[in-house]
Coordinates of C-alpha atoms and ligand atoms in Angstrom, one line a residue:
M1 CA 22.3 -5.9 23.7
N2 CA 19.9 -3.0 25.4
E3 CA 17.3 -0.8 23.5
F4 CA 20.3 1.6 22.4
D5 CA 22.7 -1.0 21.2
L6 CA 19.5 -2.3 19.0
I7 CA 18.8 0.7 17.6
R8 CA 22.4 1.5 16.6
E9 CA 22.9 -2.1 15.4
Y10 CA 19.9 -2.6 13.2
F11 CA 18.1 0.8 12.5
T12 CA 20.9 3.6 12.0
W13 CA 21.9 3.5 8.6
P14 CA 24.2 5.8 6.4
I15 CA 22.2 8.5 5.1
K16 CA 22.8 9.6 1.3
D17 CA 20.0 11.8 0.9
P18 CA 21.7 15.3 1.2
S19 CA 17.9 17.2 2.6
I20 CA 18.4 15.1 5.9
A21 CA 20.5 17.3 8.1
L22 CA 20.2 14.9 11.0
G23 CA 18.5 11.3 11.2
V24 CA 18.4 8.6 14.0
G25 CA 20.5 9.6 17.2
D26 CA 19.2 12.8 18.1
D27 CA 15.6 13.6 20.2
A28 CA 14.1 14.2 16.6
A29 CA 15.2 14.1 13.2
L30 CA 16.1 17.4 10.7
F31 CA 15.4 17.7 7.2
S32 CA 14.8 20.4 4.7
L33 CA 12.0 21.0 2.3
E34 CA 12.4 22.5 -1.4
Q35 CA 10.4 25.7 -2.0
G36 CA 7.3 25.0 -4.1
Y37 CA 7.0 21.5 -2.3
Q38 CA 4.1 20.4 0.2
L39 CA 5.0 17.8 3.0
V40 CA 3.0 14.7 2.7
T41 CA 2.3 12.2 5.7
T42 CA 1.0 9.1 6.3
T43 CA 1.5 6.2 9.3
D44 CA 0.1 2.5 9.2
T45 CA 0.6 0.1 11.9
L46 CA 0.9 -3.7 11.3
T47 CA -0.3 -5.8 14.3
E48 CA 0.1 -9.6 14.9
S49 CA -2.8 -11.5 14.2
V50 CA -4.8 -8.7 12.2
H51 CA -2.1 -8.0 9.3
F52 CA 0.2 -10.5 9.8
S53 CA 0.4 -14.4 11.8
E54 CA 2.7 -15.3 14.1
S55 CA 4.4 -17.4 11.2
T56 CA 4.9 -14.9 8.8
P57 CA 8.8 -14.5 8.1
A58 CA 10.3 -11.1 9.6
K59 CA 11.5 -10.0 6.0
E60 CA 8.0 -9.9 5.0
I61 CA 6.8 -8.2 7.8
A62 CA 9.1 -5.6 7.1
H63 CA 8.5 -5.5 3.5
K64 CA 4.4 -4.8 4.2
S65 CA 5.1 -2.6 7.0
L66 CA 7.0 -0.2 4.6
A67 CA 5.2 -1.0 1.5
V68 CA 1.4 0.1 2.5
N69 CA 3.3 3.5 3.7
L70 CA 4.9 3.8 0.2
S71 CA 1.5 2.8 -1.0
D72 CA -0.5 5.6 0.4
I73 CA 2.1 8.2 -0.3
A74 CA 1.8 7.0 -4.2
A75 CA -2.0 7.2 -3.8
M76 CA -1.2 10.9 -3.3
G77 CA 0.4 11.2 -6.2
A78 CA 3.9 12.2 -4.1
K79 CA 7.3 11.1 -3.9
P80 CA 8.2 8.9 -0.6
K81 CA 11.2 10.5 1.2
Y82 CA 11.8 9.5 4.7
F83 CA 10.0 7.2 7.3
T84 CA 10.3 6.7 11.1
L85 CA 9.9 3.1 12.6
S86 CA 8.3 2.8 16.0
I87 CA 8.4 -0.8 16.8
T88 CA 7.1 -2.9 19.8
L89 CA 8.9 -6.4 20.0
P90 CA 8.2 -9.2 23.1
K91 CA 11.7 -9.6 23.5
I92 CA 15.1 -8.9 21.6
D93 CA 15.6 -11.8 19.1
Q94 CA 19.0 -10.7 16.9
S95 CA 18.2 -13.2 13.7
W96 CA 14.9 -12.2 13.7
L97 CA 16.0 -8.7 14.1
K98 CA 18.6 -9.0 11.6
E99 CA 16.3 -10.6 8.9
F100 CA 13.7 -7.7 9.5
S101 CA 16.4 -4.8 9.4
D102 CA 17.8 -6.3 6.1
S103 CA 14.8 -6.4 4.4
L104 CA 13.5 -3.4 5.6
R105 CA 16.7 -1.6 4.3
E106 CA 16.9 -3.2 1.0
L107 CA 13.0 -2.4 0.0
S108 CA 13.5 1.6 1.3
G109 CA 16.7 1.3 -1.0
H110 CA 15.0 0.7 -3.7
Y111 CA 12.4 3.0 -3.4
E112 CA 15.1 5.5 -2.0
V113 CA 13.4 6.6 1.2
S114 CA 15.5 7.1 4.3
L115 CA 14.8 5.5 8.1
I116 CA 15.4 9.0 10.1
G117 CA 14.4 8.0 13.9
G118 CA 11.5 5.9 15.4
D119 CA 10.8 4.7 18.6
T120 CA 11.3 1.1 20.5
T121 CA 9.6 -0.5 22.9
R122 CA 8.5 -4.1 24.8
G123 CA 5.3 -5.3 24.3
S124 CA 3.3 -7.6 21.7
L125 CA 5.0 -7.4 18.2
N126 CA 3.7 -4.0 16.5
I127 CA 5.1 -2.3 14.1
T128 CA 4.3 1.7 12.9
I129 CA 5.7 3.4 10.3
T130 CA 5.5 7.2 9.3
M131 CA 6.0 7.9 6.0
F132 CA 6.8 11.6 5.0
G133 CA 6.7 12.4 1.3
I134 CA 7.1 15.6 -1.2
V135 CA 4.7 16.9 -3.5
E136 CA 4.7 20.0 -6.0
S137 CA 2.2 22.5 -4.0
S138 CA -1.4 21.7 -4.9
K139 CA -0.2 19.0 -7.2
A140 CA -1.4 16.2 -5.0
L141 CA -3.9 13.3 -5.8
T142 CA -6.8 13.7 -3.7
R143 CA -9.9 11.7 -3.7
S144 CA -12.2 14.5 -4.1
G145 CA -11.7 15.3 -7.7
A146 CA -13.8 12.5 -9.3
R147 CA -16.2 14.2 -11.9
P148 CA -19.3 12.4 -13.9
G149 CA -18.1 10.7 -16.9
D150 CA -14.5 10.2 -15.9
G151 CA -13.2 6.2 -16.5
V152 CA -12.7 4.4 -13.2
Y153 CA -9.2 2.4 -13.6
V154 CA -7.2 0.0 -11.6
S155 CA -3.7 -1.0 -11.7
G156 CA -2.4 -4.9 -11.7
M157 CA -4.6 -7.5 -10.4
I158 CA -7.4 -7.5 -8.0
G159 CA -7.9 -10.2 -5.5
D160 CA -4.7 -12.3 -5.3
A161 CA -3.9 -11.3 -1.9
G162 CA -7.6 -12.0 -0.7
F163 CA -7.4 -15.0 -2.5
C164 CA -4.5 -16.2 -0.7
F165 CA -5.9 -15.1 2.5
W166 CA -9.0 -16.8 2.0
K167 CA -7.0 -20.1 0.8
L168 CA -5.3 -19.6 4.6
S169 CA -8.5 -19.2 6.4
N170 CA -9.5 -22.4 5.0
G171 CA -6.5 -24.5 5.8
L172 CA -6.0 -24.7 1.8
I173 CA -2.2 -25.1 0.5
T174 CA -1.1 -21.8 -0.6
S175 CA 2.4 -21.4 -3.0
N176 CA 5.0 -19.3 -2.2
Q177 CA 3.9 -16.7 -5.0
E178 CA 0.8 -16.3 -3.9
L179 CA 1.9 -15.4 0.0
K180 CA 4.2 -12.9 -1.7
R181 CA 0.9 -11.2 -3.2
L182 CA -0.5 -11.0 0.3
N183 CA 2.6 -10.4 2.3
C184 CA 5.2 -8.3 0.1
P185 CA 3.0 -6.3 -2.1
T186 CA 4.4 -3.9 -4.5
P187 CA 3.5 -0.3 -3.9
R188 CA 2.9 1.6 -7.1
V189 CA 4.9 4.6 -6.5
E190 CA 6.0 5.3 -10.0
L191 CA 2.5 5.4 -11.4
G192 CA 1.3 7.3 -8.6
L193 CA 3.5 10.1 -9.4
K194 CA 2.9 9.7 -13.2
L195 CA -0.7 10.0 -13.0
K196 CA -0.5 13.5 -10.6
N197 CA -1.0 15.5 -13.8
L198 CA -4.0 13.2 -15.3
A199 CA -6.2 11.4 -12.9
S200 CA -9.1 13.4 -11.2
A201 CA -8.8 11.5 -7.8
C202 CA -7.1 8.3 -6.8
I203 CA -7.0 5.9 -3.6
D204 CA -4.8 2.5 -2.9
I205 CA -6.7 -0.6 -2.5
S206 CA -5.9 -1.6 1.4
D207 CA -9.3 -2.7 2.2
G208 CA -10.8 -3.6 -0.9
L209 CA -12.0 -2.3 -4.4
E210 CA -15.7 -1.7 -3.5
Q211 CA -15.1 0.1 -0.2
D212 CA -12.0 2.2 -1.5
L213 CA -13.8 3.1 -4.4
S214 CA -16.7 4.2 -2.5
H215 CA -14.2 6.5 -0.7
I216 CA -13.3 8.5 -3.8
L217 CA -17.3 8.2 -4.3
K218 CA -18.3 9.9 -1.0
A219 CA -15.3 12.7 -1.0
S220 CA -16.1 13.5 -4.6
S221 CA -20.2 13.8 -4.2
V222 CA -20.6 11.3 -7.3
G223 CA -21.4 7.9 -8.0
A224 CA -20.3 5.0 -10.0
I225 CA -20.9 1.8 -12.1
I226 CA -18.5 -0.8 -12.5
E227 CA -18.5 -3.7 -14.3
V228 CA -17.4 -6.8 -12.4
E229 CA -16.1 -9.1 -15.4
K230 CA -14.0 -6.0 -16.1
I231 CA -11.8 -6.3 -12.7
P232 CA -8.3 -7.6 -13.8
I233 CA -8.2 -11.1 -11.8
S234 CA -5.6 -13.8 -12.3
E235 CA -6.7 -17.3 -13.7
V236 CA -7.0 -19.0 -10.4
L237 CA -9.1 -16.6 -8.9
L238 CA -11.4 -16.6 -12.0
S239 CA -11.5 -20.3 -11.7
H240 CA -12.6 -20.0 -8.3
I241 CA -15.2 -17.3 -9.3
N242 CA -16.6 -19.4 -11.8
D243 CA -17.2 -22.2 -9.2
T244 CA -18.7 -20.5 -6.9
S245 CA -20.4 -17.3 -8.6
D246 CA -18.9 -15.0 -5.8
W247 CA -17.1 -11.9 -6.6
S248 CA -16.7 -11.0 -3.2
I249 CA -12.8 -11.4 -3.3
P250 CA -12.1 -9.1 -5.7
L251 CA -14.9 -6.8 -4.5
C252 CA -14.0 -7.0 -1.2
S253 CA -10.8 -8.2 -0.1
G254 CA -7.9 -6.0 0.8
D255 CA -4.4 -6.2 0.9
D256 CA -3.5 -5.7 -2.7
Y257 CA -2.4 -2.3 -2.5
E258 CA -3.1 -1.6 -6.2
L259 CA -4.1 2.0 -7.3
C260 CA -7.8 2.9 -7.7
F261 CA -8.1 6.1 -10.0
T262 CA -10.2 7.8 -12.1
V263 CA -9.5 9.8 -15.5
P264 CA -11.6 12.3 -17.4
E265 CA -12.2 11.0 -21.0
G266 CA -10.2 11.5 -23.9
N267 CA -6.9 10.6 -21.7
Q268 CA -6.7 6.8 -23.2
E269 CA -3.1 7.3 -25.1
A270 CA -1.6 9.1 -22.4
L271 CA -2.7 6.7 -19.6
K272 CA -1.5 3.7 -22.5
K273 CA 1.7 5.4 -22.6
I274 CA 2.0 5.4 -18.8
S275 CA 1.1 2.1 -18.5
E276 CA 3.8 0.9 -21.0
S277 CA 6.6 2.8 -19.2
C278 CA 5.9 1.9 -15.8
N279 CA 5.1 -2.0 -17.0
I280 CA 1.7 -2.1 -15.2
D281 CA -1.4 -3.0 -16.7
I282 CA -4.2 -0.2 -16.2
T283 CA -7.7 -1.5 -16.9
R284 CA -11.0 0.6 -17.1
I285 CA -13.6 -1.1 -15.1
G286 CA -16.4 1.5 -15.2
V287 CA -17.2 5.1 -15.2
V288 CA -18.3 7.9 -12.8
T289 CA -21.8 8.7 -12.6
E290 CA -24.0 11.9 -10.8
S291 CA -26.2 9.5 -9.5
L292 CA -24.6 8.5 -5.9
G293 CA -23.5 5.3 -5.0
L294 CA -21.5 2.2 -6.5
Q295 CA -23.7 -0.2 -8.6
T296 CA -21.7 -3.3 -9.3
E297 CA -23.2 -4.5 -12.6
G298 CA -23.1 -8.4 -12.8
F299 CA -22.5 -9.3 -8.9
D300 CA -25.0 -7.5 -6.3
S301 CA -22.1 -7.7 -3.8
P302 CA -22.5 -8.6 0.0
R303 CA -20.8 -5.6 0.9
K304 CA -18.0 -6.6 3.5
S305 CA -14.9 -5.2 3.2
Y306 CA -12.5 -4.9 5.9
K307 CA -13.3 -2.9 9.0
H308 CA -11.5 -2.8 12.0
F309 CA -14.3 -2.2 14.3
Ligands
ADP1 P1 14.1 9.5 23.0 O1 14.2 8.7 24.5 O2 14.4 10.9 22.9 O3 12.8 8.9 22.8 P2 14.7 7.5 21.7 O4 15.5 6.7 22.9 O5 13.3 6.8 21.7 O6 15.4 8.7 22.2 O7 15.5 7.8 20.8 C1 16.8 7.6 20.3 C2 17.3 7.9 18.7 O8 17.2 6.6 17.9 C3 16.1 9.0 18.2 O9 16.5 9.5 17.1 C4 15.5 7.8 17.8 O10 14.3 8.4 16.6 C5 16.0 6.9 17.2 N1 15.1 5.6 17.0 C6 14.7 4.9 18.5 N2 13.9 4.0 17.9 C7 14.2 3.8 16.5 C8 14.1 2.8 15.7 N3 13.3 1.7 15.8 N4 14.0 2.9 14.3 C9 14.7 3.9 14.0 N5 15.2 5.0 15.0 C10 15.1 4.7 16.2
MG2 MG1 11.7 7.4 22.1

């Protein structure tokens, strides 16, 4: 099997979206954008030993590669539409490729995003997805709109992915459910779209709540106070924190891909409706302040969110 057979077999899927004039197979893809919309684009790379281990199943690598990109589009309040896949493989392993491709296709079908191109090369396993989304012009949810007095909110539960990673790093046994929280995050696409007209700023939590919220604060030239005890965490993580008195996992560990966002006061009812319609818990963990910096009440965090360098 050569590179072209591989692309045809595993990464050329029927195109259902009428806005795509040309997908995989030419020198580049072509799609048209409706008037009044802006194109939103993001890219993320997953590398073995950094983002997943040698033992991570192909289907989970595929899931995470796509989910982290969908999460960035979600954090912009945009609708994901198209993506490209650049994959570097050490060798052609057809059963690995089938598992990877099936999983990628399933998740992309669920979010109605189309694979429109990519690149295939040989080397250490590395997956780069570039995602394109659309948003009504000037409506994108950025990091820079938070204002003093806005509430600080998070979706879902924080820290499960980090807790699983911590367990793995310490040689502890992890359940399949825990591994799923680390390797198969759920991108909050529907929530992002609904928050677009309500939130003042938004980010997805990829590197750790403290660091990611700080990006909002910096971009908005504001500060915030959050109460660590308000951060929504699972019971197992809570009992770990009770044992160690250490809130570093929910504050500083990444990979949850929940949304952290700020909302002007007085929107509680609207937020409640969004939470119900998306079937996702939304929790207020603090407030935006005029004085700069992030204060974490209840735990003086050691500040060690993930940084590559
Ligand atoms: P070129 O040499 O012009 O870059 P390629 O041989 O890399 O062309 O790719 C041929 C076609 O296959 C292009 O449409 C490209 O977008 C697509 N393609 C290559 N690799 C992948 C992949 N992993 N997934 C999806 N499409 C791919
Ligand atoms: Mg190429």
